[in-house]
Short mmCIF file of C-alpha atoms in Angstrom, two decimals:
data_model
loop_
_atom_site.label_atom_id
_atom_site.label_comp_id
_atom_site.label_asym_id
_atom_site.label_seq_id
_atom_site.Cartn_x
_atom_site.Cartn_y
_atom_site.Cartn_z
CA MET W 1 23.61 10.75 -33.03
CA SER W 2 20.08 10.20 -31.77
CA TYR W 3 17.96 13.12 -30.71
CA ARG W 4 15.93 12.87 -27.52
CA PRO W 5 13.40 15.72 -27.25
CA ARG W 6 13.25 17.59 -24.02
CA ALA W 7 10.11 17.30 -21.96
CA SER W 8 7.77 20.22 -22.42
CA ASN W 9 6.29 22.15 -19.53
CA GLY W 10 3.03 20.31 -20.13
CA GLN W 11 4.82 17.02 -19.52
CA LEU W 12 6.92 18.20 -16.58
CA ALA W 13 4.08 19.84 -14.64
CA PRO W 14 2.11 16.68 -13.83
CA LEU W 15 5.34 14.87 -12.93
CA LEU W 16 6.41 17.59 -10.52
CA ILE W 17 2.94 17.88 -9.03
CA GLY W 18 2.45 14.13 -8.75
CA GLY W 19 5.93 13.47 -7.38
CA SER W 20 5.60 16.24 -4.80
CA PHE W 21 2.16 15.08 -3.66
CA LEU W 22 3.29 11.46 -3.50
CA GLY W 23 6.32 12.45 -1.44
CA VAL W 24 4.25 14.49 1.00
CA CYS W 25 1.82 11.59 1.42
CA VAL W 26 4.63 9.11 2.10
CA LEU W 27 6.46 11.34 4.55
CA ALA W 28 3.39 12.76 6.34
CA GLY W 29 0.74 10.08 5.88
CA GLY W 30 2.16 7.33 8.07
CA GLY W 31 -0.28 7.70 10.95
CA THR W 32 -2.77 4.96 11.78
CA ARG W 33 -5.43 6.93 13.65
CA GLN W 34 -8.39 8.71 12.12
CA GLY W 35 -8.87 12.45 12.46
CA LEU W 36 -5.21 13.47 12.60
CA PRO W 37 -4.71 17.09 11.45
CA VAL W 38 -2.07 16.06 8.93
CA GLU W 39 -4.55 13.60 7.37
CA ALA W 40 -7.06 16.42 6.93
CA MET W 41 -4.32 18.51 5.29
CA LEU W 42 -3.55 15.73 2.80
CA GLN W 43 -7.23 15.34 2.01
CA LEU W 44 -7.57 19.07 1.35
CA LEU W 45 -4.48 19.04 -0.86
CA SER W 46 -5.96 16.18 -2.86
CA LEU W 47 -9.05 18.17 -3.90
CA PRO W 48 -7.34 20.54 -6.38
CA LEU W 49 -5.23 17.62 -7.60
CA ILE W 50 -8.40 15.64 -8.39
CA VAL W 51 -9.75 18.60 -10.37
CA TYR W 52 -6.44 19.00 -12.22
CA ALA W 53 -6.16 15.29 -12.96
CA GLY W 54 -9.78 15.11 -14.05
CA MET W 55 -9.30 18.00 -16.48
CA ARG W 56 -6.25 16.29 -17.98
CA LEU W 57 -8.11 13.02 -18.34
CA ALA W 58 -11.36 14.50 -19.67
CA GLY W 59 -12.07 13.67 -23.29
CA ARG W 60 -9.32 11.06 -23.53
CA PRO W 61 -10.27 7.53 -24.53
CA LEU W 62 -9.92 5.12 -21.63
CA ALA W 63 -8.96 1.49 -21.96
CA ALA W 64 -11.65 -0.95 -20.86
CA VAL W 65 -9.58 -2.10 -17.90
CA THR W 66 -9.10 1.53 -16.80
CA SER W 67 -12.86 2.09 -16.81
CA ILE W 68 -13.39 -1.13 -14.86
CA ALA W 69 -10.89 -0.02 -12.21
CA LEU W 70 -12.54 3.40 -11.86
CA VAL W 71 -15.99 1.82 -11.51
CA TRP W 72 -14.60 -0.61 -8.93
CA PHE W 73 -13.15 2.22 -6.86
CA GLY W 74 -16.37 4.22 -7.25
CA LEU W 75 -18.46 1.32 -5.93
CA ILE W 76 -16.31 1.10 -2.81
CA ALA W 77 -16.68 4.83 -2.18
CA ALA W 78 -20.43 4.70 -2.90
CA TRP W 79 -21.00 1.89 -0.41
CA ILE W 80 -19.12 3.72 2.35
CA ALA W 81 -21.17 6.85 1.59
CA ALA W 82 -24.40 4.82 1.69
CA GLN W 83 -23.54 3.65 5.21
CA ILE W 84 -23.87 7.24 6.44
CA ILE W 85 -27.42 7.75 5.12
CA PRO W 86 -30.02 7.71 7.95
CA LEU W 87 -32.51 4.84 7.85
CA PRO W 88 -36.06 4.73 9.26
CA PRO W 89 -36.48 2.96 12.62
CA GLY W 90 -38.39 0.05 11.13
CA LEU W 91 -35.52 -0.73 8.77
CA TRP W 92 -32.66 0.07 11.13
CA THR W 93 -33.88 -2.29 13.86
CA ARG W 94 -33.93 -5.16 11.35
CA LEU W 95 -30.20 -4.83 10.66
CA GLY W 96 -27.93 -7.45 12.20
CA GLY W 97 -27.06 -6.83 15.86
CA ARG W 98 -29.11 -3.64 16.16
CA ASP W 99 -31.81 -5.28 18.27
CA GLU W 100 -29.20 -5.70 21.00
CA LEU W 101 -28.17 -2.05 20.75
CA LEU W 102 -31.73 -0.72 20.95
CA PRO W 103 -32.22 -1.22 24.73
CA GLU W 104 -28.89 0.49 25.40
CA LEU W 105 -29.91 3.47 23.26
CA LEU W 106 -33.29 3.78 24.98
CA ALA W 107 -31.67 3.48 28.42
CA ALA W 108 -29.29 6.29 27.48
CA GLY W 109 -32.23 8.49 26.53
CA VAL W 110 -31.59 8.33 22.79
CA PRO W 111 -34.95 8.42 20.97
CA LEU W 112 -35.80 5.70 18.48
CA GLY W 113 -35.40 7.89 15.44
CA TRP W 114 -33.60 7.60 12.15
CA HIS W 115 -30.10 6.13 12.42
CA ALA W 116 -27.39 5.47 9.88
CA LEU W 117 -26.36 1.93 9.03
CA SER W 118 -22.94 2.79 10.45
CA LEU W 119 -22.48 2.45 14.19
CA ASP W 120 -20.15 5.47 13.98
CA PRO W 121 -21.22 7.77 11.11
CA ASP W 122 -18.45 10.27 11.87
CA ALA W 123 -15.82 7.55 11.54
CA SER W 124 -17.45 6.39 8.29
CA LEU W 125 -17.25 9.92 6.93
CA ARG W 126 -13.57 10.10 7.85
CA ALA W 127 -13.02 6.74 6.14
CA LEU W 128 -14.69 8.11 3.01
CA LEU W 129 -12.52 11.24 3.05
CA ALA W 130 -9.43 9.04 3.49
CA LEU W 131 -10.02 7.76 -0.05
CA LEU W 132 -9.33 11.21 -1.52
CA PRO W 133 -5.48 11.16 -1.55
CA PRO W 134 -5.10 7.72 -3.19
CA PHE W 135 -7.83 8.59 -5.68
CA ALA W 136 -6.03 11.84 -6.52
CA ILE W 137 -2.64 10.27 -7.23
CA GLY W 138 -4.23 7.36 -9.09
CA LEU W 139 -6.32 9.64 -11.28
CA LEU W 140 -3.30 11.80 -12.08
CA ALA W 141 -1.25 8.72 -13.01
CA LEU W 142 -3.96 7.52 -15.39
CA GLY W 143 -3.50 10.71 -17.41
CA LEU W 144 0.24 10.14 -17.89
CA HIS W 145 1.97 8.07 -20.53
CA GLY W 146 4.05 5.03 -19.64
CA GLN W 147 7.46 6.65 -19.16
CA GLN W 148 5.99 9.38 -16.97
CA ARG W 149 4.38 6.79 -14.72
CA VAL W 150 7.73 5.01 -14.47
CA ARG W 151 9.23 8.26 -13.18
CA LEU W 152 6.62 8.31 -10.41
CA LEU W 153 7.42 4.69 -9.58
CA GLN W 154 11.06 5.70 -9.29
CA THR W 155 9.92 8.49 -6.98
CA ILE W 156 8.43 5.86 -4.67
CA LEU W 157 11.83 4.16 -4.60
CA VAL W 158 13.54 7.44 -3.70
CA PHE W 159 11.17 8.15 -0.81
CA ALA W 160 11.44 4.57 0.42
CA ILE W 161 15.20 4.95 0.68
CA ALA W 162 14.73 8.31 2.42
CA SER W 163 12.35 6.61 4.87
CA ALA W 164 14.92 3.88 5.49
CA VAL W 165 17.64 6.44 6.20
CA LEU W 166 15.27 8.20 8.60
CA GLY W 167 14.66 4.88 10.35
CA LEU W 168 18.38 4.29 10.79
CA ALA W 169 18.74 7.80 12.23
CA GLN W 170 15.91 7.04 14.67
CA LEU W 171 17.76 3.95 15.87
CA ALA W 172 20.89 6.02 16.38
CA GLY W 173 18.90 8.63 18.33
CA GLY W 174 17.28 6.09 20.65
CA PRO W 175 13.67 5.86 21.84
CA ASP W 176 13.48 9.59 22.60
CA SER W 177 14.74 10.68 19.20
CA PRO W 178 13.00 13.85 17.96
CA LEU W 179 12.94 12.18 14.54
CA ARG W 180 10.03 10.02 15.70
CA TRP W 181 7.05 12.00 14.43
CA HIS W 182 4.20 10.11 16.08
CA ALA W 183 3.23 10.16 19.75
CA VAL W 184 2.09 6.53 19.71
CA THR W 185 4.81 4.51 17.98
CA ASN W 186 7.34 1.68 18.29
CA ALA W 187 9.84 3.59 20.41
CA GLN W 188 12.53 0.89 20.31
CA GLY W 189 12.62 0.28 16.57
CA ALA W 190 13.02 2.01 13.24
CA VAL W 191 9.68 3.35 12.02
CA GLY W 192 10.70 6.00 9.48
CA PRO W 193 7.80 8.39 8.80
CA PHE W 194 5.30 5.82 10.11
CA ALA W 195 3.80 5.18 13.52
CA ASN W 196 4.15 1.41 13.10
CA ARG W 197 7.38 -0.29 12.08
CA ASN W 198 5.42 -2.93 10.15
CA HIS W 199 4.23 -0.21 7.79
CA LEU W 200 7.78 0.97 7.15
CA ALA W 201 8.53 -2.66 6.32
CA THR W 202 5.61 -2.62 3.87
CA LEU W 203 7.03 0.39 2.03
CA LEU W 204 10.50 -1.15 1.87
CA VAL W 205 9.15 -4.48 0.62
CA ILE W 206 7.05 -2.74 -2.06
CA SER W 207 10.18 -0.95 -3.22
CA LEU W 208 12.25 -4.12 -3.65
CA PRO W 209 10.59 -5.09 -6.97
CA LEU W 210 10.91 -1.45 -8.10
CA ALA W 211 14.67 -1.55 -7.42
CA THR W 212 14.78 -4.87 -9.27
CA ALA W 213 13.05 -3.33 -12.28
CA GLN W 214 15.61 -0.51 -12.25
CA MET W 215 18.47 -3.04 -12.24
CA ILE W 216 16.95 -5.31 -14.88
CA ASN W 217 16.20 -2.63 -17.45
CA ALA W 218 19.55 -0.89 -17.01
CA GLY W 219 21.37 -4.22 -17.18
CA ALA W 220 19.45 -5.27 -20.28
CA ARG W 221 20.47 -2.08 -22.08
CA ILE W 222 24.12 -2.64 -21.16
CA ILE W 223 23.91 -6.22 -22.43
CA ALA W 224 22.40 -4.90 -25.67
CA GLY W 225 25.51 -2.78 -26.18
CA GLU W 226 24.43 0.60 -24.78
CA GLN W 227 27.60 1.31 -22.83
CA ARG W 228 26.54 4.81 -21.87
CA PRO W 229 27.58 6.17 -18.47
CA ARG W 230 23.98 6.82 -17.51
CA ARG W 231 23.10 3.14 -18.06
CA THR W 232 25.90 2.08 -15.74
CA ALA W 233 24.79 4.71 -13.25
CA ALA W 234 21.19 3.47 -13.43
CA LEU W 235 22.34 -0.11 -12.81
CA THR W 236 24.48 1.00 -9.87
CA VAL W 237 21.60 2.99 -8.38
CA GLY W 238 19.33 -0.03 -8.60
CA ILE W 239 21.89 -2.31 -6.93
CA VAL W 240 22.66 0.17 -4.15
CA ALA W 241 18.94 0.75 -3.58
CA GLY W 242 18.31 -2.98 -3.30
CA VAL W 243 21.12 -3.47 -0.78
CA LEU W 244 19.94 -0.50 1.31
CA LEU W 245 16.38 -1.80 1.31
CA LEU W 246 17.48 -5.26 2.46
CA LEU W 247 19.69 -3.80 5.18
CA SER W 248 16.89 -1.52 6.35
CA LEU W 249 14.38 -4.37 6.45
CA ALA W 250 16.69 -6.25 8.79
CA MET W 251 17.03 -3.18 11.01
CA VAL W 252 13.24 -2.71 11.15
CA ARG W 253 12.93 -6.23 12.61
CA SER W 254 9.42 -6.87 11.37
CA ARG W 255 8.52 -10.54 11.14
CA ALA W 256 6.04 -9.87 8.35
CA GLY W 257 8.65 -7.75 6.59
CA VAL W 258 11.18 -10.59 6.66
CA VAL W 259 8.69 -13.10 5.25
CA LEU W 260 7.53 -10.69 2.54
CA ALA W 261 11.13 -9.78 1.69
CA GLY W 262 11.77 -13.47 1.02
CA LEU W 263 8.77 -13.58 -1.31
CA ALA W 264 9.96 -10.37 -2.98
CA ALA W 265 13.39 -11.94 -3.54
CA VAL W 266 11.79 -14.93 -5.26
CA ALA W 267 9.68 -12.60 -7.38
CA ALA W 268 12.78 -10.55 -8.26
CA ALA W 269 14.53 -13.70 -9.48
CA LEU W 270 11.51 -14.52 -11.64
CA MET W 271 11.56 -10.98 -13.04
CA LEU W 272 15.23 -11.30 -13.94
CA TRP W 273 14.77 -14.71 -15.55
CA HIS W 274 11.70 -13.65 -17.51
CA ARG W 275 13.29 -10.42 -18.78
CA HIS W 276 16.27 -12.21 -20.31
CA GLU W 277 13.96 -14.89 -21.68
CA ASP W 278 11.96 -12.09 -23.35
CA ALA W 279 15.09 -10.64 -24.88
CA ASP W 280 16.28 -14.08 -26.05
CA GLN W 281 19.69 -13.47 -24.58
CA ARG W 282 21.84 -14.57 -21.66
CA PRO W 283 23.14 -12.02 -19.21
CA ARG W 284 26.78 -11.14 -19.61
CA ALA W 285 29.15 -12.41 -16.96
CA GLY W 286 29.87 -8.89 -15.71
CA VAL W 287 26.22 -8.08 -15.14
CA LYS W 288 25.67 -11.46 -13.50
CA ARG W 289 28.56 -10.78 -11.13
CA TRP W 290 27.09 -7.38 -10.21
CA LEU W 291 23.68 -8.89 -9.50
CA ALA W 292 25.20 -11.76 -7.51
CA LEU W 293 27.32 -9.35 -5.47
CA ALA W 294 24.24 -7.23 -4.78
CA GLY W 295 22.32 -10.22 -3.44
CA ILE W 296 25.22 -11.59 -1.38
CA GLY W 297 26.11 -8.15 -0.02
CA GLY W 298 22.54 -7.44 1.01
CA LEU W 299 22.22 -10.85 2.66
CA VAL W 300 25.48 -10.47 4.61
CA LEU W 301 24.54 -7.00 5.84
CA ALA W 302 21.03 -8.10 6.74
CA VAL W 303 22.31 -11.08 8.74
CA GLN W 304 25.07 -9.06 10.42
CA PHE W 305 22.82 -6.25 11.64
CA GLY W 306 19.41 -7.83 11.97
CA PHE W 307 19.78 -11.54 12.66
CA TRP W 308 20.05 -11.50 16.45
CA GLY W 309 17.15 -9.15 16.95
CA LEU W 310 15.00 -11.19 14.60
CA LEU W 311 16.01 -14.40 16.36
CA GLN W 312 14.87 -12.97 19.69
CA ARG W 313 11.52 -11.99 18.21
CA PHE W 314 11.01 -15.44 16.65
CA ASP W 315 11.60 -17.11 20.04
CA ALA W 316 7.95 -16.43 20.89
CA ASP W 317 5.38 -18.84 19.48
CA PRO W 318 3.64 -17.04 16.58
CA MET W 319 0.38 -18.81 17.50
CA ASP W 320 0.43 -16.96 20.83
CA ASP W 321 0.33 -13.68 18.96
CA LEU W 322 -2.75 -11.70 19.91
CA ARG W 323 -3.59 -10.83 16.33
CA TRP W 324 -4.95 -14.32 15.62
CA THR W 325 -7.38 -14.02 18.52
CA ILE W 326 -8.47 -10.59 17.29
CA THR W 327 -9.00 -11.92 13.78
CA ARG W 328 -11.11 -14.80 15.07
CA ASN W 329 -13.31 -12.45 17.09
CA THR W 330 -13.60 -10.09 14.13
CA LEU W 331 -14.90 -12.88 11.92
CA VAL W 332 -17.43 -13.79 14.62
CA GLY W 333 -18.53 -10.16 14.65
CA ALA W 334 -18.87 -10.11 10.87
CA GLU W 335 -21.30 -13.03 11.05
CA HIS W 336 -23.15 -11.50 14.01
CA PHE W 337 -23.80 -8.11 12.43
CA GLY W 338 -25.06 -9.55 9.19
CA PRO W 339 -24.54 -8.94 5.47
CA LEU W 340 -24.42 -5.12 5.59
CA GLY W 341 -21.75 -4.70 8.25
CA VAL W 342 -21.34 -2.06 10.93
CA GLY W 343 -20.04 0.79 8.79
CA ALA W 344 -16.52 1.88 7.88
CA GLY W 345 -14.74 2.95 11.04
CA GLY W 346 -17.18 1.09 13.28
CA PHE W 347 -14.73 -1.65 14.22
CA ILE W 348 -14.07 -0.60 17.83
CA ALA W 349 -17.72 -0.51 18.90
CA ALA W 350 -18.53 -3.72 17.05
CA TYR W 351 -15.50 -5.59 18.37
CA GLN W 352 -16.16 -4.65 21.98
CA SER W 353 -19.70 -6.01 21.72
CA VAL W 354 -18.59 -9.47 20.56
CA GLU W 355 -15.24 -9.86 22.35
CA PRO W 356 -15.38 -12.66 24.94
CA ALA W 357 -14.52 -11.61 28.47
CA THR W 358 -11.66 -14.13 28.49
CA ASP W 359 -10.02 -12.38 25.53
CA ARG W 360 -10.21 -8.84 26.87
CA GLN W 361 -6.91 -7.04 27.21
CA SER W 362 -5.72 -4.03 29.17
CA VAL W 363 -5.18 -2.18 25.88
CA LEU W 364 -7.83 -0.92 23.50
CA ILE W 365 -8.19 -3.09 20.39
CA ASN W 366 -8.68 -0.56 17.59
CA ARG W 367 -7.81 -2.71 14.55
CA ALA W 368 -8.39 -6.31 13.52
CA HIS W 369 -4.76 -6.70 12.38
CA ASN W 370 -6.30 -8.45 9.38
CA ASP W 371 -7.73 -5.95 6.94
CA TRP W 372 -9.61 -8.61 5.01
CA ALA W 373 -11.56 -9.56 8.15
CA GLU W 374 -12.04 -5.92 9.13
CA TRP W 375 -13.37 -5.03 5.68
CA TRP W 376 -15.94 -7.79 6.01
CA LEU W 377 -17.00 -6.68 9.50
CA GLU W 378 -17.29 -3.00 8.56
CA GLY W 379 -18.66 -3.32 5.05
CA GLY W 380 -20.53 -6.60 5.16
CA TRP W 381 -20.84 -8.64 2.02
CA PRO W 382 -20.32 -5.63 -0.29
CA LEU W 383 -16.84 -5.07 1.16
CA ALA W 384 -16.15 -8.78 0.97
CA ILE W 385 -17.23 -9.06 -2.67
CA LEU W 386 -15.57 -5.85 -3.94
CA PRO W 387 -12.07 -6.73 -2.61
CA ALA W 388 -12.52 -10.19 -4.13
CA ALA W 389 -13.36 -8.53 -7.44
CA GLY W 390 -10.24 -6.40 -7.02
CA LEU W 391 -8.20 -9.58 -6.63
CA LEU W 392 -9.56 -10.88 -9.93
CA LEU W 393 -8.70 -7.56 -11.60
CA LEU W 394 -5.17 -7.70 -10.19
CA LEU W 395 -4.78 -11.32 -11.27
CA TRP W 396 -5.83 -10.38 -14.80
CA ARG W 397 -3.41 -7.44 -14.99
CA THR W 398 -0.58 -9.51 -13.47
CA TYR W 399 -1.04 -12.16 -16.14
CA ALA W 400 -1.09 -9.47 -18.85
CA ALA W 401 2.11 -7.91 -17.48
CA TRP W 402 3.97 -11.22 -17.58
CA LYS W 403 2.77 -11.89 -21.12
CA ARG W 404 4.15 -8.59 -22.43
CA ARG W 405 7.75 -8.00 -23.46
CA GLY W 406 10.25 -5.19 -23.13
CA ASP W 407 11.19 -2.57 -20.56
CA PRO W 408 7.64 -1.27 -19.88
CA ALA W 409 6.47 -4.78 -19.00
CA VAL W 410 9.21 -5.06 -16.36
CA TRP W 411 7.85 -2.05 -14.50
CA GLN W 412 4.31 -3.42 -14.75
CA ARG W 413 5.49 -6.70 -13.25
CA ALA W 414 7.15 -4.79 -10.43
CA ALA W 415 3.91 -2.88 -9.78
CA ALA W 416 1.91 -6.11 -9.71
CA ILE W 417 4.35 -7.78 -7.30
CA GLY W 418 4.23 -4.74 -5.02
CA LEU W 419 0.44 -4.89 -4.86
CA TRP W 420 0.40 -8.60 -4.10
CA LEU W 421 2.88 -8.03 -1.27
CA VAL W 422 0.66 -5.31 0.25
CA LEU W 423 -2.41 -7.55 0.07
CA LEU W 424 -0.52 -10.42 1.67
CA HIS W 425 0.65 -8.16 4.47
CA SER W 426 -2.98 -7.10 4.97
CA LEU W 427 -3.69 -10.63 6.21
CA SER W 428 -1.80 -9.85 9.41
CA ASP W 429 -1.82 -6.04 9.58
CA TYR W 430 -3.50 -2.92 8.19
CA PRO W 431 -1.00 -1.14 5.89
CA LEU W 432 -3.69 0.24 3.57
CA ARG W 433 -5.20 2.15 6.51
CA THR W 434 -2.28 4.57 6.25
CA THR W 435 -2.48 7.33 3.66
CA ALA W 436 1.13 6.68 2.69
CA ILE W 437 0.71 3.02 1.71
CA ALA W 438 -2.74 3.65 0.21
CA CYS W 439 -1.27 6.28 -2.14
CA VAL W 440 1.65 4.05 -3.11
CA ALA W 441 -0.76 1.18 -3.82
CA ALA W 442 -2.97 3.49 -5.89
CA MET W 443 0.06 4.49 -7.96
CA LEU W 444 0.98 0.85 -8.56
CA LEU W 445 -2.59 -0.02 -9.54
CA ALA W 446 -2.83 2.96 -11.89
CA HIS W 447 0.31 1.81 -13.69
CA LEU W 448 -1.24 -1.62 -14.14
CA VAL W 449 -4.63 -0.50 -15.46
CA ALA W 450 -3.61 2.55 -17.52
CA ARG W 451 -3.36 2.50 -21.29
CA ASP W 452 -0.65 0.30 -22.79
CA PRO W 453 2.70 1.80 -21.71
CA ASN W 454 4.05 1.17 -25.21
CA GLU W 455 1.66 3.74 -26.65
CA ALA W 456 2.94 7.17 -27.52
CA PRO W 457 2.03 10.01 -25.16
#
């Protein structure tokens, strides 16, 4: 009989704190507007968590990649903070596009004094504060050992399923359902705890590789001869979670979600193939049947409930979609305002100044619907270079995860796939602008850059 020690209070406390905070962020942080009271609450809650996580991490040796990731995040925060610092008139007027703003300021009676680089310093400050919750959960995760971080990844899966169930209940309740928590939302679709159904799709897509990791590791243990009930239960949970996620993605009816789900399915197949290649064994027929049934069942349910709605949405020419026009104008604005940008949160003012009259709509354009373009416009070259550096870091850690073997490597691969899916979605939307997705992404990144998960706690 093997003995498995029970977790001490010192090990349970960070898990309970981290899981609770992560859950609150997912369920309450789905808004897309700045300055929401609930966002301020999450930022306040993150402050004691940062102190707690910092105390746990203090004095511990950090892996080189962990230090690199922390410096990378710190540089992003430092640049946003620098955009709020007032500049002397002689310097401010030399910034890109400011010479055109100067006559308007003088006409409005605003004296030519010191001005921040940011066109909207208050919005830049809110953008800086929005980094607190993801930093808090990421810092806490860095102080955990591998198995504890896996528990938090499983927590993401749990809250994704809860969000999916909420979305189905919203559909049942109709457009006036009290379960829709945001005043400005997709009233006809399933949005879960989010204001935008595309962001619910992001969470569900992120969770697909996590469900796959759950299935793969449980199935591998069964193949290895561990016929314990909890292994079978873990495999069943993973399969059921995967089917529910696929069904929910079809019900959300997000075009980006459907495309990303297809990519996630390919990645899941690669995870399954690579895991059994690592173990130098072929999956047993029973496990293969379970996995095949899971895929077929999810596909049938997705087609049955979501196909016709998706078909109607695909009838429109994707090139007519307004987001491509917005992205083009955003890139023009990025060139116009020069290498230092307009400041985090300054998108609306900057976009309105460069938008051609022929492109103007009856609705306010408040996002670029392409975060990569919006980062460049708001942050200039620094926020073009730093995300590119983040891509190199992610590429490095993805390669390392696929080179490793064993159960911990499977979860690292799932985390890497989830991050790539978020970044791909950011080409046509702004999922990382929500506290919920930002915190989930921070958790995934922390699992990738933390100390080797095979190390003892």
